[in-house]
Amino acid sequence: MRTLYLHIGFHKTGSSSLQLALKRYAQQLKAMGFEFLGLGKKGNSSGAVEVFKRGERVYFQLNQRLDMLLASSTGERAIVSAEHLCFLHLRRDIEQVHTICSNYFDDIRVVIYLRRQDLQAVSFKKQSARGCALNMSSSSKLLGHSEGAFPRIDDNIKIYYDYFAKLQLWERVFGKASLTIRGFSSEALRGGDILSDFSTFLGGDLAIPHCRVNEGIGRKQFLLTHKLLELGVAESEIKKLKPAMAGDKTVLKPSRSAAVDFFMQFKQSNQQLNDHYLQHGSGLAFNDNFSSYPVRGNDRLCSQDLAAWVPELFSAGVQAPEGLRDTLLIGRIKALLAEKLKDAALAEELKGLAQCLASTAHIAQVREPWYRLLKGRKRSGR
C-alpha cells in the first residue's frame, strides 16, 4: 500500500525551513523508506497552484504540476510539501487534489499547521515587503499593501483566514482520519519546532536536522516598500532603494489593540475550530495572550520617518525624487486629516499644504527595458 504525506501549510508556519531540510535530507530519507518530492530547488511544491488577481478578487487554480510530480514517484512512502494548497477553498478544487493523489497512492495523510491569525498576518505581510513589484508574489496579491501591519479585511482575507471552513472541506473530501492538525507554537509542537514535530509524525527514529530559513525584514523595509508599492512606484525604482532599507533592523510591531481586533474578526471560526479540531483552554483554538504586542505600535509611517528616509531618494538615483518626496508627504498629511483633527484651523492649514505639494507631487513612469518585455513574467510567487 502506497502512502502519501501531503503537507499543505499554512504559510508562515516554518514551511520553508521544513522543505529545505527535507530536500537536504532526501538521501537519508530515501534510505529509511521515504521519498521526498519537490518542484522547487528548495523543496517547495507550491508551484502546483496558480494565484491570479482579477480586480479586487484573488483566485487559485491547481495546474498539472502536482499530477506530474506524483507520477514521477516510485517509492512506497512519499512526502510532498506545498503550502499554496491551503489557498484552495472550493470543494471542487480540493476534490481535484484528492483525485490526483488517489491515482497514485492508496493512503493520503494531510498535514496542516495553523498559526494564530494576527501572528500569521504580520509575518505574511512582511514577506510581501521583500519584493519590489506589485502583485508579483502571492502575499502581495492576497494581503495588498495598505498602511499598517495587518491587511484590510475584505472577502479575500475572510476566506483565507477562516481556518475552520477550509478544514471542513478537506475533512469532507479526504476524511477526518486523514487529517493531522497542529497549532504552530512552541508549546503545541512536539519537540517545540516544526521539524521535530514532522519527524515524529512520520514515525520511527527519524530525526531531520534543523535548517532555519531567515526571512525577517526590518521596520523601514516593511513601511517604505509597502508605501511605494501602494503608490505604484516602478519595480526598477524600488530596487534602487532596497539597499538603504536593508540596514534597518528595528522590529515592526503593531499595537496590542490592533492585533486583538484583527484576531477577533475570526472569533466565530476559531470557536468552531476549537470545538472540532484544535482544542485550547481559551476556547478560541489559540493562546489568547497578546502581551507580546506594545500598547502603542510602530507600524505606521510618520513624518520623522520621512525626514530620515527622504534624503535617500536623492542619493539612490531614482527618477524625479522631488515628486516622489512630495507624494509621500501628501500621503502623511492625508493620514493626519483622516484622524479628524479637533483643531479646525490646523486641519485647514494641512489641506492647504497638501494643495501646495500637489503641484509637484509625481510618480515617474519608468519603462521596462525591452528585454524584460520579451520575457514572460511569472504569475505566482511566494
Coordinates of C-alpha atoms in Angstrom, one line a residue, residues 23-286:
K23 CA 15.4 18.5 0.5
R24 CA 18.8 18.3 2.0
Y25 CA 18.0 15.2 3.9
A26 CA 16.4 13.5 0.9
Q27 CA 19.0 10.7 0.5
Q28 CA 18.8 9.8 4.2
L29 CA 15.0 9.8 4.0
K30 CA 15.2 7.5 0.9
A31 CA 17.3 5.0 2.8
M32 CA 14.7 5.0 5.5
G33 CA 11.9 4.3 3.0
F34 CA 10.6 7.9 2.4
E35 CA 10.8 9.6 -1.0
F36 CA 10.7 13.4 -0.8
L37 CA 9.2 15.0 -3.9
G38 CA 9.6 18.7 -4.7
L39 CA 9.0 21.0 -7.6
G40 CA 11.3 23.8 -6.5
K41 CA 15.1 23.9 -5.9
K42 CA 14.4 24.3 -2.1
G43 CA 11.8 21.6 -1.9
N44 CA 8.7 23.7 -2.2
S45 CA 5.9 22.3 -4.4
S46 CA 3.6 25.4 -4.2
G47 CA 4.1 25.9 -7.9
A48 CA 1.3 23.4 -8.4
V49 CA -1.2 26.2 -7.5
E50 CA -1.6 29.2 -9.7
V51 CA -2.5 32.5 -8.0
F52 CA -4.4 35.1 -10.0
K53 CA -5.8 38.5 -9.2
R54 CA -8.6 40.0 -11.2
G55 CA -9.8 43.3 -10.0
E56 CA -10.1 43.1 -6.2
R57 CA -10.6 39.3 -6.1
V58 CA -7.8 36.7 -5.8
Y59 CA -8.3 33.3 -7.4
F60 CA -6.5 30.0 -7.1
Q61 CA -6.2 27.1 -9.6
L62 CA -4.5 23.8 -9.5
N63 CA -2.3 23.2 -12.5
Q64 CA -0.8 19.9 -13.9
R65 CA 2.4 20.0 -11.9
L66 CA 1.1 18.1 -8.9
D67 CA 0.0 15.3 -11.2
M68 CA 3.3 15.2 -12.9
L69 CA 5.2 15.3 -9.6
L70 CA 3.3 12.4 -8.1
A71 CA 3.5 10.4 -11.4
S72 CA 7.3 10.6 -11.1
S73 CA 7.2 8.9 -7.7
T74 CA 8.4 5.3 -7.3
G75 CA 8.5 4.8 -3.5
E76 CA 6.0 3.2 -1.2
R77 CA 6.0 6.3 1.0
A78 CA 6.3 9.8 -0.4
I79 CA 6.3 13.3 1.1
V80 CA 5.2 16.5 -0.7
S81 CA 5.1 20.0 0.9
A82 CA 3.1 22.7 -0.9
E83 CA 1.7 25.4 1.4
H84 CA -0.1 27.1 -1.6
L85 CA -2.6 24.2 -1.3
C86 CA -4.0 25.9 1.8
F87 CA -5.2 28.7 -0.6
L88 CA -7.8 26.3 -2.1
H89 CA -11.3 27.0 -0.6
L90 CA -13.7 25.5 -3.2
R91 CA -14.7 21.9 -2.8
R92 CA -14.2 21.1 -6.5
D93 CA -10.5 22.1 -6.2
I94 CA -9.9 20.0 -3.1
E95 CA -11.7 17.1 -4.8
Q96 CA -9.3 17.5 -7.7
V97 CA -6.3 17.3 -5.3
H98 CA -7.8 14.1 -3.9
T99 CA -8.4 12.6 -7.3
I100 CA -4.8 13.3 -8.4
C101 CA -3.3 11.9 -5.2
S102 CA -5.6 8.8 -5.3
N103 CA -4.4 8.0 -8.8
Y104 CA -1.0 7.1 -7.3
F105 CA -1.5 6.5 -3.6
D106 CA -3.8 4.3 -1.5
D107 CA -3.4 6.2 1.8
I108 CA -3.2 10.0 1.9
R109 CA -2.3 11.8 5.1
V110 CA -2.8 15.5 5.1
V111 CA -0.6 17.6 7.5
I112 CA -1.7 21.1 8.4
Y113 CA -0.1 23.6 10.7
L114 CA -2.2 26.6 11.9
R115 CA -0.8 29.9 13.3
R116 CA -2.9 32.4 15.2
Q117 CA -4.3 34.8 12.6
D118 CA -2.7 38.0 13.8
L119 CA 0.7 36.5 14.1
Q120 CA 0.5 34.8 10.7
A121 CA -0.8 38.0 9.0
V122 CA 2.1 40.2 10.3
S123 CA 4.6 37.6 9.2
F124 CA 3.0 37.1 5.8
K125 CA 2.7 40.8 5.1
K126 CA 6.4 41.1 6.0
Q127 CA 7.1 38.6 3.3
S128 CA 5.3 40.6 0.7
A129 CA 7.6 43.6 1.5
R130 CA 10.6 41.6 0.4
G131 CA 9.6 42.0 -3.2
C132 CA 9.8 45.1 -5.5
A133 CA 6.8 44.5 -7.8
L134 CA 3.1 44.9 -7.2
N135 CA 1.1 41.7 -7.4
M136 CA 4.1 39.5 -8.2
S137 CA 4.0 37.4 -5.1
S138 CA 1.0 35.6 -3.7
S139 CA 1.3 37.5 -0.5
S140 CA 1.2 40.8 -2.4
K141 CA -1.9 39.7 -4.3
L142 CA -3.7 38.5 -1.2
L143 CA -2.7 41.0 1.5
G144 CA -2.2 44.1 -0.5
H145 CA 0.0 47.0 0.6
S146 CA -2.2 49.2 2.7
E147 CA -0.7 51.0 5.7
G148 CA -0.2 49.0 8.9
A149 CA 1.0 45.6 9.8
F150 CA -2.4 44.0 9.1
P151 CA -4.2 43.7 5.8
R152 CA -7.5 45.3 5.2
I153 CA -10.4 42.9 5.9
D154 CA -12.0 42.0 2.6
D155 CA -13.5 38.9 1.1
N156 CA -10.1 37.5 0.2
I157 CA -8.9 37.9 3.8
K158 CA -12.1 36.5 5.3
I159 CA -11.8 33.4 3.1
Y160 CA -8.1 32.8 3.7
Y161 CA -8.2 33.1 7.5
D162 CA -11.4 31.1 8.0
Y163 CA -9.4 28.0 9.1
F164 CA -12.4 26.1 10.2
A165 CA -14.3 26.4 6.9
K166 CA -11.2 25.1 5.0
L167 CA -10.6 22.2 7.3
Q168 CA -14.2 21.2 6.9
L169 CA -13.8 20.9 3.2
W170 CA -10.6 18.9 3.5
E171 CA -12.3 16.6 6.0
R172 CA -15.3 16.1 3.7
V173 CA -13.1 15.2 0.8
F174 CA -10.2 13.3 2.5
G175 CA -11.9 12.1 5.7
K176 CA -11.2 13.3 9.2
A177 CA -8.9 10.4 10.0
S178 CA -6.6 11.5 7.2
L179 CA -6.0 15.0 8.7
T180 CA -3.3 15.8 11.2
I181 CA -3.7 19.3 12.5
R182 CA -1.2 21.1 14.7
G183 CA -1.1 24.6 16.3
F184 CA 2.1 26.4 15.3
S185 CA 3.6 27.4 18.6
S186 CA 6.5 26.0 20.6
E187 CA 4.2 24.7 23.3
A188 CA 1.9 22.9 20.8
L189 CA 4.6 21.3 18.6
R190 CA 6.2 18.1 19.6
G191 CA 9.8 18.9 20.3
G192 CA 9.0 22.6 20.2
D193 CA 9.5 23.1 16.4
I194 CA 8.1 22.0 13.1
L195 CA 11.0 19.8 12.1
S196 CA 10.8 17.8 15.3
D197 CA 7.1 17.6 15.1
F198 CA 7.0 16.5 11.5
S199 CA 9.7 13.9 12.2
T200 CA 7.6 12.3 15.0
F201 CA 4.6 12.4 12.7
L202 CA 6.4 10.3 10.1
G203 CA 7.3 7.8 12.9
G204 CA 10.3 5.6 13.6
D205 CA 13.6 7.0 14.6
L206 CA 13.6 9.9 12.1
A207 CA 15.4 13.0 13.2
I208 CA 15.6 15.5 10.4
P209 CA 18.4 18.0 11.0
H210 CA 17.3 21.6 11.6
C211 CA 17.6 24.1 8.8
R212 CA 16.5 27.6 9.7
V213 CA 15.4 30.0 6.9
N214 CA 15.6 33.6 8.0
E215 CA 13.1 35.7 6.1
G216 CA 12.8 38.6 8.5
I217 CA 12.8 42.2 7.5
G218 CA 13.1 45.4 9.5
R219 CA 10.5 48.1 10.0
K220 CA 12.0 50.5 7.4
Q221 CA 11.8 48.0 4.6
F222 CA 8.3 47.0 5.6
L223 CA 6.9 50.5 5.8
L224 CA 8.7 52.0 2.8
T225 CA 8.2 49.1 0.4
H226 CA 4.5 48.8 1.1
K227 CA 4.0 52.5 0.7
L228 CA 6.0 52.6 -2.6
L229 CA 4.1 49.6 -4.0
E230 CA 0.8 51.2 -2.9
L231 CA 1.7 54.4 -4.7
G232 CA 2.6 52.4 -7.9
V233 CA 6.3 53.2 -7.9
A234 CA 8.1 51.1 -10.6
E235 CA 10.0 47.9 -9.7
S236 CA 13.2 49.3 -11.0
E237 CA 13.0 52.3 -8.7
I238 CA 12.2 50.3 -5.6
K239 CA 15.2 48.1 -6.3
K240 CA 17.4 51.2 -6.2
L241 CA 16.1 52.0 -2.7
K242 CA 16.3 48.4 -1.3
P243 CA 19.9 48.5 -0.2
A244 CA 19.3 51.5 2.1
M245 CA 16.2 49.8 3.6
A246 CA 18.1 46.6 4.5
G247 CA 20.3 48.3 7.1
D248 CA 17.4 48.9 9.5
K249 CA 16.9 46.1 12.0
T250 CA 14.1 47.7 14.0
V251 CA 11.4 45.2 14.7
L252 CA 8.0 46.2 13.4
K253 CA 5.2 45.8 16.0
P254 CA 1.5 46.7 15.6
S255 CA -0.4 47.8 18.7
R256 CA -2.0 45.3 21.0
S257 CA -5.4 46.6 20.3
A258 CA -4.9 46.3 16.5
A259 CA -3.8 42.7 17.0
V260 CA -6.8 41.8 19.1
D261 CA -9.1 43.5 16.7
F262 CA -7.7 41.5 13.8
F263 CA -7.8 38.2 15.6
M264 CA -11.3 38.7 16.8
Q265 CA -12.5 39.1 13.2
F266 CA -12.3 35.3 13.1
K267 CA -13.8 34.6 16.6
Q268 CA -16.7 32.5 15.3
S269 CA -14.5 30.5 13.0
N270 CA -11.9 29.9 15.8
Q271 CA -14.6 28.8 18.2
Q272 CA -15.7 26.1 15.8
L273 CA -12.1 25.3 15.1
N274 CA -11.6 24.8 18.8
D275 CA -14.7 22.5 19.1
H276 CA -13.8 20.3 16.2
Y277 CA -10.1 20.3 15.6
L278 CA -7.7 22.3 17.8
Q279 CA -8.8 22.4 21.4
H280 CA -7.4 25.1 23.6
G281 CA -8.3 26.4 27.0
S282 CA -9.1 29.9 25.6
G283 CA -12.0 28.4 23.6
L284 CA -10.6 30.1 20.5
A285 CA -8.2 27.3 19.4
F286 CA -5.1 29.5 20.1

